[in-house]
Amino acid sequence: MLVIVNTLIFVKLLHKSQKTAYMNKILTEIDKPVEVQNQFHSSTAPFVLGTFTAEANMADGRAANLKAFFRKYNSPLYDKADFIVKTSDKYHFDYRLIPAIAMQESTLCKFIPENSYNCWGYGIYGDTVTRFSSYEEAIETVAEGIKTNYLDKGLLTASEIMRKYTPSSNGSWARGVNTVLDWLE
C-alpha cells in the first residue's frame, strides 16, 4: 500500500515538474529578443509574380430583413422591401416604421379596403378611404406624411405618433408598433 501511495506522489510531482518546465519554456520564448519573436514574420510560401487585389463590400441587410419578415407573414409588400428602405432613407427615418404601422393597421396588407393599396390606414376614417394606385405610391405618400406631419413636428415615438395618427387608441396601437419594431431589430 505504501508503494502505491509513494508512486502516486512521485507521478504527481513529476507532472508538476513537467508543467513548470513547460511554463518556463513559454516565458523564456516571450522574453527573447525581437528578432526571435518575429520568426514567423516572413512567409515561406513560394514567390509568385503578379498582384492580388481584393475588395470587401458591406451589404445593407435591411431589405433582406424586411423580405424575411414579409415572407413570414405572406405579405404583398415582399417585393417592395427595397423601395421601403430607399423611401425611409429619403425621408430620414427608421426603415422599420413603415412595416410596423402596416402590421398594426392591416396585418401587412391582408385587411385593406378593396383596390386601395392602403396598408397603413392612412386617411381612413369613417366613410373616408384614401386610395392609392400602387403600393409604391402608398409607401411614398405615407412616408412623406409621417416625416412632415409627425417626425418634423417632434412626434418621435410610437406613443406620440399614436396620439395624432389614431387618437382613439387606448395605447394598443403604440404597443403593436413597438413590438414589430423590436421584431425587426
JSON list of C-alpha atoms in Angstrom, two decimals, residues 57-147:
[
{"chain": "A", "resi": 57, "resn": "ASN", "atom": "CA", "xyz": [-18.27, 45.47, -49.79]},
{"chain": "A", "resi": 58, "resn": "MET", "atom": "CA", "xyz": [-20.56, 45.95, -46.85]},
{"chain": "A", "resi": 59, "resn": "ALA", "atom": "CA", "xyz": [-24.06, 44.83, -47.70]},
{"chain": "A", "resi": 60, "resn": "ASP", "atom": "CA", "xyz": [-27.10, 46.62, -46.42]},
{"chain": "A", "resi": 61, "resn": "GLY", "atom": "CA", "xyz": [-29.17, 43.87, -44.84]},
{"chain": "A", "resi": 62, "resn": "ARG", "atom": "CA", "xyz": [-32.25, 45.98, -44.15]},
{"chain": "A", "resi": 63, "resn": "ALA", "atom": "CA", "xyz": [-34.15, 44.97, -47.28]},
{"chain": "A", "resi": 64, "resn": "ALA", "atom": "CA", "xyz": [-33.30, 41.31, -46.68]},
{"chain": "A", "resi": 65, "resn": "ASN", "atom": "CA", "xyz": [-34.54, 41.70, -43.10]},
{"chain": "A", "resi": 66, "resn": "LEU", "atom": "CA", "xyz": [-37.84, 43.10, -44.38]},
{"chain": "A", "resi": 67, "resn": "LYS", "atom": "CA", "xyz": [-38.16, 40.41, -47.06]},
{"chain": "A", "resi": 68, "resn": "ALA", "atom": "CA", "xyz": [-37.78, 37.68, -44.45]},
{"chain": "A", "resi": 69, "resn": "PHE", "atom": "CA", "xyz": [-40.40, 39.41, -42.29]},
{"chain": "A", "resi": 70, "resn": "PHE", "atom": "CA", "xyz": [-42.80, 39.89, -45.20]},
{"chain": "A", "resi": 71, "resn": "ARG", "atom": "CA", "xyz": [-42.30, 36.29, -46.35]},
{"chain": "A", "resi": 72, "resn": "LYS", "atom": "CA", "xyz": [-43.06, 35.01, -42.85]},
{"chain": "A", "resi": 73, "resn": "TYR", "atom": "CA", "xyz": [-46.42, 36.79, -42.93]},
{"chain": "A", "resi": 74, "resn": "ASN", "atom": "CA", "xyz": [-47.07, 36.22, -46.66]},
{"chain": "A", "resi": 75, "resn": "SER", "atom": "CA", "xyz": [-47.33, 39.96, -47.29]},
{"chain": "A", "resi": 76, "resn": "PRO", "atom": "CA", "xyz": [-47.66, 41.54, -50.73]},
{"chain": "A", "resi": 77, "resn": "LEU", "atom": "CA", "xyz": [-45.04, 44.04, -49.54]},
{"chain": "A", "resi": 78, "resn": "TYR", "atom": "CA", "xyz": [-42.32, 41.40, -50.09]},
{"chain": "A", "resi": 79, "resn": "ASP", "atom": "CA", "xyz": [-41.33, 42.85, -53.47]},
{"chain": "A", "resi": 80, "resn": "LYS", "atom": "CA", "xyz": [-41.42, 46.38, -52.03]},
{"chain": "A", "resi": 81, "resn": "ALA", "atom": "CA", "xyz": [-38.76, 45.86, -49.34]},
{"chain": "A", "resi": 82, "resn": "ASP", "atom": "CA", "xyz": [-36.02, 47.71, -51.25]},
{"chain": "A", "resi": 83, "resn": "PHE", "atom": "CA", "xyz": [-38.42, 50.54, -52.03]},
{"chain": "A", "resi": 84, "resn": "ILE", "atom": "CA", "xyz": [-39.40, 50.86, -48.36]},
{"chain": "A", "resi": 85, "resn": "VAL", "atom": "CA", "xyz": [-35.75, 51.09, -47.30]},
{"chain": "A", "resi": 86, "resn": "LYS", "atom": "CA", "xyz": [-34.96, 53.62, -50.05]},
{"chain": "A", "resi": 87, "resn": "THR", "atom": "CA", "xyz": [-38.01, 55.75, -49.23]},
{"chain": "A", "resi": 88, "resn": "SER", "atom": "CA", "xyz": [-37.33, 55.67, -45.48]},
{"chain": "A", "resi": 89, "resn": "ASP", "atom": "CA", "xyz": [-33.77, 56.81, -46.18]},
{"chain": "A", "resi": 90, "resn": "LYS", "atom": "CA", "xyz": [-35.09, 59.57, -48.43]},
{"chain": "A", "resi": 91, "resn": "TYR", "atom": "CA", "xyz": [-37.19, 60.92, -45.57]},
{"chain": "A", "resi": 92, "resn": "HIS", "atom": "CA", "xyz": [-34.54, 60.18, -42.91]},
{"chain": "A", "resi": 93, "resn": "PHE", "atom": "CA", "xyz": [-36.37, 57.84, -40.59]},
{"chain": "A", "resi": 94, "resn": "ASP", "atom": "CA", "xyz": [-36.10, 54.25, -39.40]},
{"chain": "A", "resi": 95, "resn": "TYR", "atom": "CA", "xyz": [-37.00, 51.83, -42.21]},
{"chain": "A", "resi": 96, "resn": "ARG", "atom": "CA", "xyz": [-38.86, 49.61, -39.72]},
{"chain": "A", "resi": 97, "resn": "LEU", "atom": "CA", "xyz": [-41.57, 52.21, -39.06]},
{"chain": "A", "resi": 98, "resn": "ILE", "atom": "CA", "xyz": [-43.44, 51.74, -42.37]},
{"chain": "A", "resi": 99, "resn": "PRO", "atom": "CA", "xyz": [-43.79, 47.94, -41.96]},
{"chain": "A", "resi": 100, "resn": "ALA", "atom": "CA", "xyz": [-44.57, 48.28, -38.24]},
{"chain": "A", "resi": 101, "resn": "ILE", "atom": "CA", "xyz": [-47.51, 50.58, -38.96]},
{"chain": "A", "resi": 102, "resn": "ALA", "atom": "CA", "xyz": [-48.65, 48.30, -41.81]},
{"chain": "A", "resi": 103, "resn": "MET", "atom": "CA", "xyz": [-48.62, 45.32, -39.47]},
{"chain": "A", "resi": 104, "resn": "GLN", "atom": "CA", "xyz": [-50.63, 47.19, -36.85]},
{"chain": "A", "resi": 105, "resn": "GLU", "atom": "CA", "xyz": [-53.14, 48.67, -39.29]},
{"chain": "A", "resi": 106, "resn": "SER", "atom": "CA", "xyz": [-53.72, 45.81, -41.76]},
{"chain": "A", "resi": 107, "resn": "THR", "atom": "CA", "xyz": [-51.65, 42.76, -40.77]},
{"chain": "A", "resi": 108, "resn": "LEU", "atom": "CA", "xyz": [-49.21, 43.69, -43.54]},
{"chain": "A", "resi": 109, "resn": "CYS", "atom": "CA", "xyz": [-51.87, 44.48, -46.17]},
{"chain": "A", "resi": 110, "resn": "LYS", "atom": "CA", "xyz": [-54.10, 41.46, -45.56]},
{"chain": "A", "resi": 111, "resn": "PHE", "atom": "CA", "xyz": [-57.06, 43.55, -44.42]},
{"chain": "A", "resi": 112, "resn": "ILE", "atom": "CA", "xyz": [-57.35, 46.71, -46.51]},
{"chain": "A", "resi": 113, "resn": "PRO", "atom": "CA", "xyz": [-60.16, 48.43, -48.39]},
{"chain": "A", "resi": 114, "resn": "GLU", "atom": "CA", "xyz": [-60.53, 46.85, -51.82]},
{"chain": "A", "resi": 115, "resn": "ASN", "atom": "CA", "xyz": [-58.23, 48.31, -54.51]},
{"chain": "A", "resi": 116, "resn": "SER", "atom": "CA", "xyz": [-56.76, 50.85, -52.10]},
{"chain": "A", "resi": 117, "resn": "TYR", "atom": "CA", "xyz": [-53.17, 49.65, -51.64]},
{"chain": "A", "resi": 118, "resn": "ASN", "atom": "CA", "xyz": [-53.56, 51.38, -48.27]},
{"chain": "A", "resi": 119, "resn": "CYS", "atom": "CA", "xyz": [-51.93, 49.07, -45.74]},
{"chain": "A", "resi": 120, "resn": "TRP", "atom": "CA", "xyz": [-51.37, 51.90, -43.25]},
{"chain": "A", "resi": 121, "resn": "GLY", "atom": "CA", "xyz": [-54.90, 53.07, -42.54]},
{"chain": "A", "resi": 122, "resn": "TYR", "atom": "CA", "xyz": [-53.67, 56.39, -43.86]},
{"chain": "A", "resi": 123, "resn": "GLY", "atom": "CA", "xyz": [-56.52, 58.82, -44.36]},
{"chain": "A", "resi": 124, "resn": "ILE", "atom": "CA", "xyz": [-59.09, 56.18, -43.49]},
{"chain": "A", "resi": 125, "resn": "TYR", "atom": "CA", "xyz": [-61.73, 57.33, -41.03]},
{"chain": "A", "resi": 126, "resn": "GLY", "atom": "CA", "xyz": [-65.49, 56.95, -41.04]},
{"chain": "A", "resi": 127, "resn": "ASP", "atom": "CA", "xyz": [-66.61, 56.51, -44.64]},
{"chain": "A", "resi": 128, "resn": "THR", "atom": "CA", "xyz": [-63.49, 58.24, -45.97]},
{"chain": "A", "resi": 129, "resn": "VAL", "atom": "CA", "xyz": [-60.97, 55.92, -47.63]},
{"chain": "A", "resi": 130, "resn": "THR", "atom": "CA", "xyz": [-57.74, 57.21, -49.15]},
{"chain": "A", "resi": 131, "resn": "ARG", "atom": "CA", "xyz": [-56.84, 55.07, -52.14]},
{"chain": "A", "resi": 132, "resn": "PHE", "atom": "CA", "xyz": [-53.55, 54.78, -53.97]},
{"chain": "A", "resi": 133, "resn": "SER", "atom": "CA", "xyz": [-52.81, 53.49, -57.45]},
{"chain": "A", "resi": 134, "resn": "SER", "atom": "CA", "xyz": [-49.95, 51.23, -56.25]},
{"chain": "A", "resi": 135, "resn": "TYR", "atom": "CA", "xyz": [-48.03, 50.13, -53.16]},
{"chain": "A", "resi": 136, "resn": "GLU", "atom": "CA", "xyz": [-45.18, 52.41, -54.27]},
{"chain": "A", "resi": 137, "resn": "GLU", "atom": "CA", "xyz": [-47.47, 55.45, -54.33]},
{"chain": "A", "resi": 138, "resn": "ALA", "atom": "CA", "xyz": [-48.85, 54.48, -50.92]},
{"chain": "A", "resi": 139, "resn": "ILE", "atom": "CA", "xyz": [-45.39, 53.96, -49.41]},
{"chain": "A", "resi": 140, "resn": "GLU", "atom": "CA", "xyz": [-44.16, 57.29, -50.80]},
{"chain": "A", "resi": 141, "resn": "THR", "atom": "CA", "xyz": [-47.23, 59.19, -49.58]},
{"chain": "A", "resi": 142, "resn": "VAL", "atom": "CA", "xyz": [-47.27, 57.58, -46.13]},
{"chain": "A", "resi": 143, "resn": "ALA", "atom": "CA", "xyz": [-43.50, 58.11, -45.68]},
{"chain": "A", "resi": 144, "resn": "GLU", "atom": "CA", "xyz": [-43.74, 61.77, -46.66]},
{"chain": "A", "resi": 145, "resn": "GLY", "atom": "CA", "xyz": [-46.76, 62.19, -44.38]},
{"chain": "A", "resi": 146, "resn": "ILE", "atom": "CA", "xyz": [-45.00, 60.57, -41.43]},
{"chain": "A", "resi": 147, "resn": "LYS", "atom": "CA", "xyz": [-41.99, 62.80, -41.93]}
]
